[in-house]
PDB file of C-alpha atoms in Angstrom:
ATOM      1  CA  UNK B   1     -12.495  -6.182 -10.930  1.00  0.00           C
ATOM      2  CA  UNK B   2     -13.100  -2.739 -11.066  1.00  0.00           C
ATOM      3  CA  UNK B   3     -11.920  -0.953 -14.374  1.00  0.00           C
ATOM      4  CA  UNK B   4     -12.180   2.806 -12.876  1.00  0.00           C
ATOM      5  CA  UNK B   5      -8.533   4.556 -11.516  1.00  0.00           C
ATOM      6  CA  UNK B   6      -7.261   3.045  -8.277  1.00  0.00           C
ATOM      7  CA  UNK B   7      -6.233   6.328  -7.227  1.00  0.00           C
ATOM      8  CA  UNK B   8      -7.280   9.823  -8.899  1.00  0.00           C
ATOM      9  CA  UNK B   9      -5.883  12.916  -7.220  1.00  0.00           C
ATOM     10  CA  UNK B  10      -7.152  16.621  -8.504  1.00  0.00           C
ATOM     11  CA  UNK B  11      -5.363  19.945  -6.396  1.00  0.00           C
ATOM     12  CA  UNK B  12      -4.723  18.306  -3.415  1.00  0.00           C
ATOM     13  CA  UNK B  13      -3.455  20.475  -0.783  1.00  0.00           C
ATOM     14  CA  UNK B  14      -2.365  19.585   3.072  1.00  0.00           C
ATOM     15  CA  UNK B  15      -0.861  21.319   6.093  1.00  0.00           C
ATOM     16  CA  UNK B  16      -0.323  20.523   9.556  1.00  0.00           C
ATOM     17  CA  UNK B  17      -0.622  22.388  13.018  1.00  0.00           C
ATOM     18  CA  UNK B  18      -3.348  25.036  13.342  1.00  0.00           C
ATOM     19  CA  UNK B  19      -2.923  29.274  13.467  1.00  0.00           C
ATOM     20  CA  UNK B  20       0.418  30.377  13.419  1.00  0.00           C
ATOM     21  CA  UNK B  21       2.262  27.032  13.572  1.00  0.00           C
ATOM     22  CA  UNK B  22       0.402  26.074  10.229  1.00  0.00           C
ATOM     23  CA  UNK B  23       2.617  24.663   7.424  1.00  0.00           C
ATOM     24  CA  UNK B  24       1.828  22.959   4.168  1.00  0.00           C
ATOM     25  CA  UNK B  25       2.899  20.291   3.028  1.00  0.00           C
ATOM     26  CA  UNK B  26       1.397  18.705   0.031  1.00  0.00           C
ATOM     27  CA  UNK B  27       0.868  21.419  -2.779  1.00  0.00           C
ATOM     28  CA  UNK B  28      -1.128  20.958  -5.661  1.00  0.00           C
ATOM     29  CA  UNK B  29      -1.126  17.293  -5.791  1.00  0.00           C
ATOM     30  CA  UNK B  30      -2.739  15.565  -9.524  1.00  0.00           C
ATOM     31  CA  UNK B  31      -1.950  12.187 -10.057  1.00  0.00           C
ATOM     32  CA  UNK B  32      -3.899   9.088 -11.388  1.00  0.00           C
ATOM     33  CA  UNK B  33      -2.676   5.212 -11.358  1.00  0.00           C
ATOM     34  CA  UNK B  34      -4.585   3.383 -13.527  1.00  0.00           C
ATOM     35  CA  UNK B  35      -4.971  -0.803 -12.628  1.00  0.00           C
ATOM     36  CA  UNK B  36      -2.130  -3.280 -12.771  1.00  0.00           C
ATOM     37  CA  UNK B  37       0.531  -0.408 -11.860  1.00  0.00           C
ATOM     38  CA  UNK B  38       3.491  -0.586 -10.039  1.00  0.00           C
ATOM     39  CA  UNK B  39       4.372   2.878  -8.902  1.00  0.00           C
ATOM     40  CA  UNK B  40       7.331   3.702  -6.684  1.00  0.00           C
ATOM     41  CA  UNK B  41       7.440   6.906  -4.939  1.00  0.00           C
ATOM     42  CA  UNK B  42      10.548   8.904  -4.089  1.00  0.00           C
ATOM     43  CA  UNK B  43      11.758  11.427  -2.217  1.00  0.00           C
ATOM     44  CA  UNK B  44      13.945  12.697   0.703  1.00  0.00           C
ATOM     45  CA  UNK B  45      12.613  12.500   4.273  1.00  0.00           C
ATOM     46  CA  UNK B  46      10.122  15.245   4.907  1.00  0.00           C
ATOM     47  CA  UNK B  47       9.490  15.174   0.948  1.00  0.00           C
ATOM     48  CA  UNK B  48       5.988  14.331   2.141  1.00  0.00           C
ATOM     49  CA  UNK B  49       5.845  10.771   0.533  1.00  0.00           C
ATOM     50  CA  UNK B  50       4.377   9.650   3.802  1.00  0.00           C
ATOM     51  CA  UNK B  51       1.659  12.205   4.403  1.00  0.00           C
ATOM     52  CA  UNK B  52       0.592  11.255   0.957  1.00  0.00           C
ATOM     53  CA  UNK B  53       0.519   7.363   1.208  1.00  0.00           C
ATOM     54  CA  UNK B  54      -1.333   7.810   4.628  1.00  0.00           C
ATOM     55  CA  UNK B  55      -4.198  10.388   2.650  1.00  0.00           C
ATOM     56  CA  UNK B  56      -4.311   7.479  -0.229  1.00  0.00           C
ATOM     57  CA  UNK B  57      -4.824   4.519   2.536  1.00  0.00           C
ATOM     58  CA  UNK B  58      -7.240   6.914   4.243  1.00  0.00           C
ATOM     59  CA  UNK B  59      -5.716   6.869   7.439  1.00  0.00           C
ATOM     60  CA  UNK B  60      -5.506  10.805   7.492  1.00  0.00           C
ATOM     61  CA  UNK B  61      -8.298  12.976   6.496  1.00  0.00           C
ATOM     62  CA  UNK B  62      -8.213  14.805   3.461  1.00  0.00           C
ATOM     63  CA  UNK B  63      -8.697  19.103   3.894  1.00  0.00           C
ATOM     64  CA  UNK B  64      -8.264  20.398   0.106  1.00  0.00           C
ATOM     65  CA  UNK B  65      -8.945  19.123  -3.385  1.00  0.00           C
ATOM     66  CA  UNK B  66     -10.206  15.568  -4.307  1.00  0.00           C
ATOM     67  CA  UNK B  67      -8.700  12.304  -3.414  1.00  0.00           C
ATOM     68  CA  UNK B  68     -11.002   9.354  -5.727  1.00  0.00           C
ATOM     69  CA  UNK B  69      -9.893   5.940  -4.524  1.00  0.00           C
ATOM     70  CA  UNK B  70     -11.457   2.675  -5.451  1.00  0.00           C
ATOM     71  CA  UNK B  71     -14.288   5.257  -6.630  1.00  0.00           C
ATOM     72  CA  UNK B  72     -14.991   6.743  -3.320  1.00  0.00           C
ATOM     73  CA  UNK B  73     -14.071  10.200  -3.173  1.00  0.00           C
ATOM     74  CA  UNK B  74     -12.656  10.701   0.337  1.00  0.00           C
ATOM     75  CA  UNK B  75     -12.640  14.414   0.714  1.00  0.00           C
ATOM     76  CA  UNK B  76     -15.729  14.807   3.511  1.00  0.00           C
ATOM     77  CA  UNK B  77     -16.114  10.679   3.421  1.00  0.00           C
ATOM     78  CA  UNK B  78     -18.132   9.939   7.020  1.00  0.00           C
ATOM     79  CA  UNK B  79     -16.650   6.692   9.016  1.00  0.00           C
ATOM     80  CA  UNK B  80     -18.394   3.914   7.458  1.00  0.00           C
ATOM     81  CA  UNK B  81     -17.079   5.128   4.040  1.00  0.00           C
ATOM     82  CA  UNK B  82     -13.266   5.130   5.050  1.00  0.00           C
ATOM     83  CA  UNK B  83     -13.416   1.931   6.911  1.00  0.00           C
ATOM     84  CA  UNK B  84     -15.153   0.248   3.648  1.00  0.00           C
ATOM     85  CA  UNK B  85     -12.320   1.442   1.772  1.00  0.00           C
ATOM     86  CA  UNK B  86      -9.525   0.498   4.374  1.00  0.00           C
ATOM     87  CA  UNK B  87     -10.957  -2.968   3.784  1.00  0.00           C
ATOM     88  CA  UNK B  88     -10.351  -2.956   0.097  1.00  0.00           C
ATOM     89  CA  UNK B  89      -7.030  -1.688   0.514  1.00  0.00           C
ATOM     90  CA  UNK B  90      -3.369  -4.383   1.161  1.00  0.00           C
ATOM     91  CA  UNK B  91      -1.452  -2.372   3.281  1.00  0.00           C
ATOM     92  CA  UNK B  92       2.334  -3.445   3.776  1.00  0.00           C
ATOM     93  CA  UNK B  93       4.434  -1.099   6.287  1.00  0.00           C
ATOM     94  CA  UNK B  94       8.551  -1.219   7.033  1.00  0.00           C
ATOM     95  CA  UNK B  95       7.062  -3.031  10.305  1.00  0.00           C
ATOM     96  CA  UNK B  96       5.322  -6.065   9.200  1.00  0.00           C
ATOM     97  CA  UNK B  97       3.548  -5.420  12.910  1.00  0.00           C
ATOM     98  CA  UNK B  98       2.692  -9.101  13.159  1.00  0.00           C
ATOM     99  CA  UNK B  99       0.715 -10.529  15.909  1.00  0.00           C
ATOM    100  CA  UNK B 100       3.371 -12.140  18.067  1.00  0.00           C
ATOM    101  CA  UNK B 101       0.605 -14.453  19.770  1.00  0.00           C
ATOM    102  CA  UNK B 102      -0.623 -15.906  16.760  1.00  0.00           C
ATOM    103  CA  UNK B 103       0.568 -18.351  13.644  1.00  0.00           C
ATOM    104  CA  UNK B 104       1.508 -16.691  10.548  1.00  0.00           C
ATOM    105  CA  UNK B 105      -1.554 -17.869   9.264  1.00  0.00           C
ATOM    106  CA  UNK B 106      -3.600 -16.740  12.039  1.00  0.00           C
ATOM    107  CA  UNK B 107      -1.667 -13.444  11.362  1.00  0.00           C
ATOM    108  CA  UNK B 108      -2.918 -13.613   7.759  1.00  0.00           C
ATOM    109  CA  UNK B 109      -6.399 -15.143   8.991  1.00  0.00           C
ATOM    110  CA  UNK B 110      -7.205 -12.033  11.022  1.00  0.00           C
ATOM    111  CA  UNK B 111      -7.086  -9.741   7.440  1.00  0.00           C
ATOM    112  CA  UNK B 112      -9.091 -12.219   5.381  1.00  0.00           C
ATOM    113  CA  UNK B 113     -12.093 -12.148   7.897  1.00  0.00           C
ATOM    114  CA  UNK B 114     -12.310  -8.537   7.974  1.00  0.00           C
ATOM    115  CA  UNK B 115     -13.456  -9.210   3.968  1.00  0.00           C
ATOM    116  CA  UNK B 116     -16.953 -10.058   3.921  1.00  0.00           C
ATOM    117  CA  UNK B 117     -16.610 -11.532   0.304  1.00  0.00           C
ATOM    118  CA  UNK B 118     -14.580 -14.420   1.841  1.00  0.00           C
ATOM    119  CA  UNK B 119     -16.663 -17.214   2.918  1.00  0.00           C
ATOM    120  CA  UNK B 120     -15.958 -18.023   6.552  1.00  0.00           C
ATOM    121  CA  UNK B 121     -15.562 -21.777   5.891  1.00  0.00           C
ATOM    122  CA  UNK B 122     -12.761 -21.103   2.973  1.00  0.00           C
ATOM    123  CA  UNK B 123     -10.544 -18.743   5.316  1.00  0.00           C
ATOM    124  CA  UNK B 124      -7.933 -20.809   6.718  1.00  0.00           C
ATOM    125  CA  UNK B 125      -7.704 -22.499   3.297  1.00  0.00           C
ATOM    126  CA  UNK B 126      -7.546 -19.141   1.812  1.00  0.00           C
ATOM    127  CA  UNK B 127      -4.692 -18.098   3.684  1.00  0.00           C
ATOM    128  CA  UNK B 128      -2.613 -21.065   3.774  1.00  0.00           C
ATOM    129  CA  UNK B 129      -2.894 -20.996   0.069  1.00  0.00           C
ATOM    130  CA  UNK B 130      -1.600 -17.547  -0.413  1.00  0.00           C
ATOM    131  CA  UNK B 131       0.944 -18.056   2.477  1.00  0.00           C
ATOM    132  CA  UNK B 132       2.577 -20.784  -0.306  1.00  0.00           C
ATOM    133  CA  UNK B 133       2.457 -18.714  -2.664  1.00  0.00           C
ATOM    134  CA  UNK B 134       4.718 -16.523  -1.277  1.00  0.00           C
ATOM    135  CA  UNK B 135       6.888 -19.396  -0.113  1.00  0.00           C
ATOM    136  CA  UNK B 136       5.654 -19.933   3.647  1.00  0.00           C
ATOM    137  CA  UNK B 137       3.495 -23.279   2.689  1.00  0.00           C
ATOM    138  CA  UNK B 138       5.898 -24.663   5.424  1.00  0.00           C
ATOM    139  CA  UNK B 139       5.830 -22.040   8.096  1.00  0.00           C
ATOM    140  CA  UNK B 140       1.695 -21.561   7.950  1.00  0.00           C
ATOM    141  CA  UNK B 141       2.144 -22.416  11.950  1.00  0.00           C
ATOM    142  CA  UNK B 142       4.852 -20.699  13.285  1.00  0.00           C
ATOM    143  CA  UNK B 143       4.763 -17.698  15.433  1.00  0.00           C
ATOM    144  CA  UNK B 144       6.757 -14.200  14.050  1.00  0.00           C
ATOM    145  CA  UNK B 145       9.696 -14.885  16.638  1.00  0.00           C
ATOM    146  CA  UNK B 146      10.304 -18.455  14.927  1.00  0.00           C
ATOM    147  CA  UNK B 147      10.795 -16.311  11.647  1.00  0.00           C
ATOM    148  CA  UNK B 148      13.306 -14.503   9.473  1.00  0.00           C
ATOM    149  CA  UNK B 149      12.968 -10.623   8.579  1.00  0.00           C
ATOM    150  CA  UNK B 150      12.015 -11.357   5.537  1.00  0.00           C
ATOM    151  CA  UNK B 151       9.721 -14.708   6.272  1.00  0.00           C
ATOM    152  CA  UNK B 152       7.991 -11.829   8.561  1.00  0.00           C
ATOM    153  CA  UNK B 153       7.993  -9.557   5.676  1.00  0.00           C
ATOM    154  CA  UNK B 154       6.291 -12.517   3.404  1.00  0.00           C
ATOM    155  CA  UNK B 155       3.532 -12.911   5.712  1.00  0.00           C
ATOM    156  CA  UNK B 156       2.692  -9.309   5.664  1.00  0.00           C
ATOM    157  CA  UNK B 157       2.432  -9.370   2.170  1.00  0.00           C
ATOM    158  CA  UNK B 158       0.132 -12.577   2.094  1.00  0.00           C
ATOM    159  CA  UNK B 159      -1.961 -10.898   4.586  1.00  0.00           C
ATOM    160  CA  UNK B 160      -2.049  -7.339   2.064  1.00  0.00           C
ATOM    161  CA  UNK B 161      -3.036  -9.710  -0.619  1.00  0.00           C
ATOM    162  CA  UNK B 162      -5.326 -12.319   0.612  1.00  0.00           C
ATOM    163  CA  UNK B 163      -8.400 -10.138   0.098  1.00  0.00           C
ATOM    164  CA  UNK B 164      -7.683  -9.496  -3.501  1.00  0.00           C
ATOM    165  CA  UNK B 165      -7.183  -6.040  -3.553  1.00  0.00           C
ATOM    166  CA  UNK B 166      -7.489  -3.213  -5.932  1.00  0.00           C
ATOM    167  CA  UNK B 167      -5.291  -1.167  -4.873  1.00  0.00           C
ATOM    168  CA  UNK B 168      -1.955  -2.374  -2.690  1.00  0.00           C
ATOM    169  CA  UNK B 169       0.129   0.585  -0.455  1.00  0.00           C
ATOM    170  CA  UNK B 170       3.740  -0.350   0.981  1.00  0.00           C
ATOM    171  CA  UNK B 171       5.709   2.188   2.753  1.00  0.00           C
ATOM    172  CA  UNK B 172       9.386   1.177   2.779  1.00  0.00           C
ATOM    173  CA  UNK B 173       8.372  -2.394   2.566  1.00  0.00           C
ATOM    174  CA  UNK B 174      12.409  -3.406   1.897  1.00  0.00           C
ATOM    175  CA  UNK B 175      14.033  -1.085   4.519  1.00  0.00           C
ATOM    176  CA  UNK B 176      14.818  -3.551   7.038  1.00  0.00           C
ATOM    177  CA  UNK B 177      15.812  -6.506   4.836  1.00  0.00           C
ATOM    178  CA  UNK B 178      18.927  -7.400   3.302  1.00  0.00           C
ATOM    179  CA  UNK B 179      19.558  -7.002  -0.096  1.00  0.00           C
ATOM    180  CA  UNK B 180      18.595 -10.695  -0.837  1.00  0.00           C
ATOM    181  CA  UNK B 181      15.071 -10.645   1.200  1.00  0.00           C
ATOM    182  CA  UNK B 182      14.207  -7.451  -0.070  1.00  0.00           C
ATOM    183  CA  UNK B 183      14.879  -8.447  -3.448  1.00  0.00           C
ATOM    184  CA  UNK B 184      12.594 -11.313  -2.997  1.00  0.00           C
ATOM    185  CA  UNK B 185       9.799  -9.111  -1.011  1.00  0.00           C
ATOM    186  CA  UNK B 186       9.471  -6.763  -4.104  1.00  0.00           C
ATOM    187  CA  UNK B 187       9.493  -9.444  -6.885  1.00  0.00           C
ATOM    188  CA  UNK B 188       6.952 -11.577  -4.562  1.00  0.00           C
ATOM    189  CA  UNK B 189       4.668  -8.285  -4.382  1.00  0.00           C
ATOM    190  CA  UNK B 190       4.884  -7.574  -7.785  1.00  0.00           C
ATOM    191  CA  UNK B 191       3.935 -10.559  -9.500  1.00  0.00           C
ATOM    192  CA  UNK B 192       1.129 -11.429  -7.029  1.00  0.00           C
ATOM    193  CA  UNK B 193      -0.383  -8.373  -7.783  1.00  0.00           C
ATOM    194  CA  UNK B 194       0.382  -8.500 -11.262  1.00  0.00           C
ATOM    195  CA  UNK B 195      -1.611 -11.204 -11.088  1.00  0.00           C
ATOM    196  CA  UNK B 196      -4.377 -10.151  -9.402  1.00  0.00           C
ATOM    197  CA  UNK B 197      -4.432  -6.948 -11.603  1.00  0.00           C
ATOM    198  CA  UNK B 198      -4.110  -4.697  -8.723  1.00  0.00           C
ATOM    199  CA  UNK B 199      -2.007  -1.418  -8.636  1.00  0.00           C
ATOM    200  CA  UNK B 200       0.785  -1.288  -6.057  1.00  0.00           C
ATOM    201  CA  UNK B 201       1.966   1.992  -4.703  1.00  0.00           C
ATOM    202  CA  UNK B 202       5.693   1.868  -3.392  1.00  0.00           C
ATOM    203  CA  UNK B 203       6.990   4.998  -1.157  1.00  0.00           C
ATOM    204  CA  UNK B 204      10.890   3.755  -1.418  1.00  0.00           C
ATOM    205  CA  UNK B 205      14.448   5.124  -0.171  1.00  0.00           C
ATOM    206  CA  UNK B 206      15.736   1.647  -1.898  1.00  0.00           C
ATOM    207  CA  UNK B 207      17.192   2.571  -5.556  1.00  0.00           C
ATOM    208  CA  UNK B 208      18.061  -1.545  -5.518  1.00  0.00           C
ATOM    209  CA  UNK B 209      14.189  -2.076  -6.427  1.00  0.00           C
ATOM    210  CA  UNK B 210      13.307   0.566  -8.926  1.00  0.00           C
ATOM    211  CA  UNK B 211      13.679  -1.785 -12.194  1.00  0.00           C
ATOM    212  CA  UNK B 212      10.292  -3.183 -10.888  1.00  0.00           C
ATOM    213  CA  UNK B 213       7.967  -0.199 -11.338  1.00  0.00           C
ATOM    214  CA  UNK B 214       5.987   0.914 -13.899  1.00  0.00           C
ATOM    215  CA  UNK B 215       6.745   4.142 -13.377  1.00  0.00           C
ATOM    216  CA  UNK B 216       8.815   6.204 -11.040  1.00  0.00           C
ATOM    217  CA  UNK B 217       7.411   9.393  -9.505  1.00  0.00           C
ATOM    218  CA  UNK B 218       9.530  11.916  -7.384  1.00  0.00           C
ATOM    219  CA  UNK B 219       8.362  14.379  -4.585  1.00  0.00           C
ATOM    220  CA  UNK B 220      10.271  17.480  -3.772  1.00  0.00           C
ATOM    221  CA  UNK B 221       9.313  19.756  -1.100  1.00  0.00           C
ATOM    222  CA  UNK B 222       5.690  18.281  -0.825  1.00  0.00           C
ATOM    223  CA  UNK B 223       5.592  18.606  -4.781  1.00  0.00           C
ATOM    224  CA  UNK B 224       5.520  16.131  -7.855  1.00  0.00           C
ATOM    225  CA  UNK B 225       8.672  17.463  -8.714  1.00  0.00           C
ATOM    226  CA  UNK B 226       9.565  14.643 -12.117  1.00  0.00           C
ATOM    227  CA  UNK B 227       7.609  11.779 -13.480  1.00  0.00           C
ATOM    228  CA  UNK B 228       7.752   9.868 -16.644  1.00  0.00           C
ATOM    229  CA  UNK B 229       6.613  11.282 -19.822  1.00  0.00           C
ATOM    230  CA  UNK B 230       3.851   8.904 -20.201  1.00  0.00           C
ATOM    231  CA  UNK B 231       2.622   8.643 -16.696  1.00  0.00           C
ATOM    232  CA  UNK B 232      -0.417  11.059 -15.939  1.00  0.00           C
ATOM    233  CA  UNK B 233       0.640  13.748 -13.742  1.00  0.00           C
ATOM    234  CA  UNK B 234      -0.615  17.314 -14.215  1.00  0.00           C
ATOM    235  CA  UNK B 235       1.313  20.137 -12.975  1.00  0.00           C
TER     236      UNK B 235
END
């Protein structure tokens, strides 16, 4: 396991639209998560928690300042380097966006082979192991439909975790559970990555989960606006 930063962030900067219509919306970003850390990200809608989790995942490109993750710096990264890094990345979304058509462990299957450090012959075994740990050992072969919210919700976290990730993102992961299931999700997530040593990055509207992070970080207006005292966030 890799001892560098999970995420390092220097001056970041982002805007949409182009010409007139241009707007930022990420000013002066600095942040660093160091491994094993639970941080939860909040902020009101348009805060620009979003934009941020999507330039971390890199699933947007990045136009100003240096974005390190995993090591890679992603500012000017070609193809090949963002989809090597996608692959090191869990991602868990409000919509689980499970394969109807296939098992849950199909579902979590389809992650695991995209990791080319997972032997193709220890797969399935792979998954159905993680898909106990998070308490689906007896639903490994039902479809989504035949499944709870927050069953569906489990899967999508076996399926972020099965590659043993570095570095785990979850945007509003609890937002369409019930208080019980998302309580569950969130202690699930955290002590499976706990375990695995991974840092978890939790964008959040859901104040019901916040005793589980490390630290707290708030965005304001596309700004760190307040973090803890010992977290490392230059202004």
């Amino acid at each position: 396991m890799s001892k560098l930063s999970p995420i390092k962030i220097n001056s970041l900067n982002h805007y949409f639209g182009k010409g007139s219509l241009k707007k930022q919306v990420l000013f002066n970003i600095n942040l660093q998560v160091q491994p094993g850390q639970v941080i939860i990200l909040m902020g009101q809608s348009g805060s620009g928690k979003t934009t941020l989790l999507t330039l971390i995942g890199g699933l947007r490109s990045v136009q100003e300042g240096n974005l390190q993750v995993l090591g890679q710096e992603l500012n000017k990264a070609n193809t090949d380097q963002l989809i090597k890094i996608r692959r090191k990345i869990g991602y868990i979304f409000q919509a689980h966006n499970l394969l109807t058509f296939l098992t849950a462990s199909q579902n979590v299957q389809m992650s695991a082979k995209l990791n080319k450090n997972i032997p193709s012959k220890e797969i399935a075994q792979r998954c159905n192991t993680m898909l106990e740990a998070v308490g689906l050992g007896n639903r490994v072969n039902y479809y989504p439909d035949a499944l709870s919210g927050g069953q569906k919700q489990r899967v999508a976290i076996a399926r972020a975790l099965v590659g043993n990730p570095e570095l785990v993102l979850a945007d509003e992961p609890t937002a369409a559970l019930d208080s019980h299931s998302g309580r569950d999700v969130v202690n699930l997530l955290h002590k499976l990555a706990k375990e695995q040593n991974c840092a978890i990055l939790i964008v959040t509207h859901d104040n019901r989960i916040l005793d589980i992070a490390d630290k707290i970080i708030y965005m304001e207006d596309g700004q760190l606006a307040i973090s803890d005292s010992n977290f490392h966030v230059q202004q």
